[in-house]
mmCIF file of C-alpha atoms in Angstrom:
data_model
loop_
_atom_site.group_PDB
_atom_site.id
_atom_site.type_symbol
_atom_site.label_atom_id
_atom_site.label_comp_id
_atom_site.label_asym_id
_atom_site.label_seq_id
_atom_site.Cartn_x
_atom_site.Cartn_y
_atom_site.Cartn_z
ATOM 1 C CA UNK A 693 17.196 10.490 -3.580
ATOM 2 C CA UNK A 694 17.393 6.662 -2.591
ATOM 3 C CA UNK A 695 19.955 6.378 -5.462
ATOM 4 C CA UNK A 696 21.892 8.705 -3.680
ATOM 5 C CA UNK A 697 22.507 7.607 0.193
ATOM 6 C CA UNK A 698 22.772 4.246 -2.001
ATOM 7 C CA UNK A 699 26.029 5.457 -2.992
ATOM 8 C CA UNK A 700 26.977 6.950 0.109
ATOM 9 C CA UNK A 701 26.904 3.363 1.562
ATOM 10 C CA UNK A 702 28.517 1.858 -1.104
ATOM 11 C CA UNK A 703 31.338 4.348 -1.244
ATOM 12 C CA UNK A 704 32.079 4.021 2.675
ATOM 13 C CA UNK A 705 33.761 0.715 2.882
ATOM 14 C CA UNK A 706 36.558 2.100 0.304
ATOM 15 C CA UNK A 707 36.791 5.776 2.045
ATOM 16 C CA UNK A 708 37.607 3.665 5.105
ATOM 17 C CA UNK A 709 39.943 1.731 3.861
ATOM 18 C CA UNK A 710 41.984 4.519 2.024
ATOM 19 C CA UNK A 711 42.070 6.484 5.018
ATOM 20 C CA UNK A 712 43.693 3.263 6.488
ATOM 21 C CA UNK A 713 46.110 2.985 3.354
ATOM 22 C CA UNK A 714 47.113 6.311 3.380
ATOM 23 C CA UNK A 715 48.159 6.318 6.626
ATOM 24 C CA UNK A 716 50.241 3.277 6.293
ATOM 25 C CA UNK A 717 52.361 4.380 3.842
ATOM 26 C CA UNK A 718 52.265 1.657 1.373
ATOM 27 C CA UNK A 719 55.740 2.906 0.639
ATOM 28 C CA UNK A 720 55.403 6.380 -0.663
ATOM 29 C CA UNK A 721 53.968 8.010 2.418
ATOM 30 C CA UNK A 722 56.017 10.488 4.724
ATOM 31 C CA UNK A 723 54.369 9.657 8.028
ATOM 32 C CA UNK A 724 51.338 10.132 9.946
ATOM 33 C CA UNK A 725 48.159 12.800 9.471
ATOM 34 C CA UNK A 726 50.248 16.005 9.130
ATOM 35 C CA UNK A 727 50.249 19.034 11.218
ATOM 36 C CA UNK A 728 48.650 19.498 14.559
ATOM 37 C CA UNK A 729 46.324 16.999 15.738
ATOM 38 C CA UNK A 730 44.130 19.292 17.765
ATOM 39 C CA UNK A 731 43.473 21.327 14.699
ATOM 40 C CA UNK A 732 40.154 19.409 13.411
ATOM 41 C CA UNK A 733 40.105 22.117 10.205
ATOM 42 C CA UNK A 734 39.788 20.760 6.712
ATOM 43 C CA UNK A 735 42.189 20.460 4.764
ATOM 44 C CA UNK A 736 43.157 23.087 2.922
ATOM 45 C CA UNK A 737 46.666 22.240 0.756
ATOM 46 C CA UNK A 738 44.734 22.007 -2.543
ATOM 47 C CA UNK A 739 41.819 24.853 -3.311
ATOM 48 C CA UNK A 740 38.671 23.773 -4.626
ATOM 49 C CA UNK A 741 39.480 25.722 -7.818
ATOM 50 C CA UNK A 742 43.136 24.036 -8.545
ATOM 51 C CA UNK A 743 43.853 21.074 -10.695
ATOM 52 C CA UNK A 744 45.261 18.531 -9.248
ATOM 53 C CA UNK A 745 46.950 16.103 -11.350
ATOM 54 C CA UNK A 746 47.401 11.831 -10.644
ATOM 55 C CA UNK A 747 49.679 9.315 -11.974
ATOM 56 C CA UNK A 748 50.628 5.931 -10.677
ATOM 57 C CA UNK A 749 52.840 2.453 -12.176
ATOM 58 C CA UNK A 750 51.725 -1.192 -12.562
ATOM 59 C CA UNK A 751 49.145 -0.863 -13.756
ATOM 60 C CA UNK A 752 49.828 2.493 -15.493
ATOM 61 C CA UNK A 753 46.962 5.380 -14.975
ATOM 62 C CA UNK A 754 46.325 8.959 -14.146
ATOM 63 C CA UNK A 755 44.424 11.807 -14.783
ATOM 64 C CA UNK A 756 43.205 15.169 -13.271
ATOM 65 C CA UNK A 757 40.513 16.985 -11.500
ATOM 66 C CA UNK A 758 39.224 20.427 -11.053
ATOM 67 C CA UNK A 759 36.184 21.192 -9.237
ATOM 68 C CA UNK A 760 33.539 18.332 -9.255
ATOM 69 C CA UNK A 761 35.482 16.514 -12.921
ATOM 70 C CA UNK A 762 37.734 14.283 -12.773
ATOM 71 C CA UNK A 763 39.263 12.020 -15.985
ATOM 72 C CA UNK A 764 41.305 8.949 -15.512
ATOM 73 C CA UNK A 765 43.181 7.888 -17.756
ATOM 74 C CA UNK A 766 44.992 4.365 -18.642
ATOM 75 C CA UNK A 767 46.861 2.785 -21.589
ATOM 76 C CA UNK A 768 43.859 1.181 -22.661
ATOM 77 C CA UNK A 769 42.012 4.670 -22.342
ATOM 78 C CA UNK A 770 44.512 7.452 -23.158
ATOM 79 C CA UNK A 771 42.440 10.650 -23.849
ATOM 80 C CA UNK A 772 40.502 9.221 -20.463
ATOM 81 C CA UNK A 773 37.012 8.984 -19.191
ATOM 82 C CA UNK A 774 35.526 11.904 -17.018
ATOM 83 C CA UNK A 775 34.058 11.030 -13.953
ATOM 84 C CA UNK A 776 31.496 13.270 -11.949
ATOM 85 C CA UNK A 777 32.734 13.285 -8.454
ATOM 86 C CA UNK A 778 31.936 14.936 -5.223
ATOM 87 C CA UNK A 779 35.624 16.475 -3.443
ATOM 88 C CA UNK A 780 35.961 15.681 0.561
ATOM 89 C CA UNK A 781 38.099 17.615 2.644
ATOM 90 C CA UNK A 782 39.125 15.460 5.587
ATOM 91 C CA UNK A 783 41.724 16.636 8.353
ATOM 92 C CA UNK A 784 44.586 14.731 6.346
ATOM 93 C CA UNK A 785 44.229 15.201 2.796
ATOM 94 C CA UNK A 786 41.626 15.435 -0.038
ATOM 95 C CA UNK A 787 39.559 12.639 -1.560
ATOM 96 C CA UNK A 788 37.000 12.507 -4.471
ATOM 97 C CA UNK A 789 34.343 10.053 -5.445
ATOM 98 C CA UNK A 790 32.233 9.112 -7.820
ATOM 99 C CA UNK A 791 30.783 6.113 -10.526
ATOM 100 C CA UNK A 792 33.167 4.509 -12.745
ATOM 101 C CA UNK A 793 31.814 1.862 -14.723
ATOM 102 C CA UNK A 794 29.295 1.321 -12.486
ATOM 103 C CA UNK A 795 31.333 0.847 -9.305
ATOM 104 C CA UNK A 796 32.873 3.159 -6.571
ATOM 105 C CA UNK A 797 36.044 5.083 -7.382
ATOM 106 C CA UNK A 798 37.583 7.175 -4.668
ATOM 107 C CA UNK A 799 40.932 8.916 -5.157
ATOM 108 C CA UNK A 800 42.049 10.101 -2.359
ATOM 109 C CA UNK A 801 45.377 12.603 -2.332
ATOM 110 C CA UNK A 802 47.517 13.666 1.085
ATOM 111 C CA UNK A 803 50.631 15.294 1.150
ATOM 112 C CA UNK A 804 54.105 13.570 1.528
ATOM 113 C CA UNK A 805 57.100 13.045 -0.877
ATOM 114 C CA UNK A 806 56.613 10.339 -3.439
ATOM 115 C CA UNK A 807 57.948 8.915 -6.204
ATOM 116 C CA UNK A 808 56.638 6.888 -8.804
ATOM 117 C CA UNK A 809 59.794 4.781 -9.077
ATOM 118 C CA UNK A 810 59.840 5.089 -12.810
ATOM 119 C CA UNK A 811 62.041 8.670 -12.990
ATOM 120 C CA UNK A 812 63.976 10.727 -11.227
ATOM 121 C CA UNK A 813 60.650 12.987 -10.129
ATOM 122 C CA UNK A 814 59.402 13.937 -6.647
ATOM 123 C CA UNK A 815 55.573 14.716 -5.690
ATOM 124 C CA UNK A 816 54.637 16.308 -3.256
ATOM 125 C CA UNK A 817 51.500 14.330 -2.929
ATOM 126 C CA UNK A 818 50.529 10.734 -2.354
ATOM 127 C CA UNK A 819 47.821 9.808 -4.075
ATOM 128 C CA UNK A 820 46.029 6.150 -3.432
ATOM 129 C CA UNK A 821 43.274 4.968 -5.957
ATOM 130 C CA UNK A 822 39.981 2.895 -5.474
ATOM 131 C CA UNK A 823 38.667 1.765 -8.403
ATOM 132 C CA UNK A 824 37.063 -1.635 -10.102
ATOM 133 C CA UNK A 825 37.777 -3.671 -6.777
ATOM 134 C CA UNK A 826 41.638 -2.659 -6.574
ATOM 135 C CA UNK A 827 43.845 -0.315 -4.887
ATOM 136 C CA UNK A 828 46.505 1.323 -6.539
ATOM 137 C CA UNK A 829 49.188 3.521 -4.817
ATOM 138 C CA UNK A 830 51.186 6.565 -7.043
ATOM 139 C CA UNK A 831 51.818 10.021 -6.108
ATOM 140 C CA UNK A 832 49.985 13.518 -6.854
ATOM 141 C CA UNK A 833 50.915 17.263 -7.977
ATOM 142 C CA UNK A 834 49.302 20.382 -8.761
ATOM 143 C CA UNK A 835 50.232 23.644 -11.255
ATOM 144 C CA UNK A 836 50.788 25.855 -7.817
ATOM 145 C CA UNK A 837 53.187 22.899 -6.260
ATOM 146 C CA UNK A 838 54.183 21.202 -8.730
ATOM 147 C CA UNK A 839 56.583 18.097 -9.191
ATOM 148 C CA UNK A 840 60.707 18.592 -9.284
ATOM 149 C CA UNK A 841 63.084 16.337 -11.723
ATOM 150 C CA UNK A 842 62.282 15.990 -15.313
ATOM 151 C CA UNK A 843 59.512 17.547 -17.539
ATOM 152 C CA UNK A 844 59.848 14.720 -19.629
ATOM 153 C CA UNK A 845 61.168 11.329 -17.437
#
């Protein structure tokens, strides 16, 4: 059990600060914390038993998760490592963490157009990614609300 609330603690710092990022729009966001700010409910966009699916530019990655798996995926790694994580609803959006490579990764996804700025697609999801010491920003979907524009960009 140490192991455990020794992960907790490491995996706070990054929580916090992509709860700050996605809040600040690092240029794919559509605003502030959705919907009505005396509603302190979960989250509930995404259901526990829908794949959600990631993608972000420079440097290239993605990936999906269902349920407590996720696999990320890079150019480096295309058929992608899985990652045990735990899924937390917060008021704004979804996030899910777990070990990669022996360091925290958090992914955490809240709704607001985005676009990857590589094709002529729109997500309705923002996703921002913790891992190995670096954010990266890119944008979210799932098979229930899915992307518009091109199958193939």
């Amino acid at each position: 059990m140490p192991e455990r609330v020794s992960l907790k603690r490491r995996l706070i710092v990054p929580l916090g600060l992509l709860a700050l990022a996605g809040c600040s729009g690092g240029g794919h966001s559509a605003g502030p914390v959705p919907g009505d700010p005396g509603d302190q409910r979960p989250y509930s966009g995404i259901a526990e038993s829908e794949t959600a699916h990631f993608t972000g530019t420079e440097p290239f990655w993605g990936g999906n998760v269902v349920g407590d798996t996720l696999v990320y995926s890079t150019p480096d790694n295309a058929a992608g490592s899985t990652i045990a994580v735990e899924r937390f609803a917060g008021r704004g959006g979804l996030s899910w963490h777990g070990i990669y490579r022996g360091q925290p990764f958090v992914l955490a996804v809240t709704p607001g157009k985005c676009s990857d700025g590589m094709s002529d697609r729109t997500y309705p999801y923002v996703a921002t990614l913790s891992v190995e010491g670096t954010q990266r920003n890119g944008c979210a979907w799932t098979d229930r609300q899915p992307f518009s524009g091109p199958s193939e960009p």
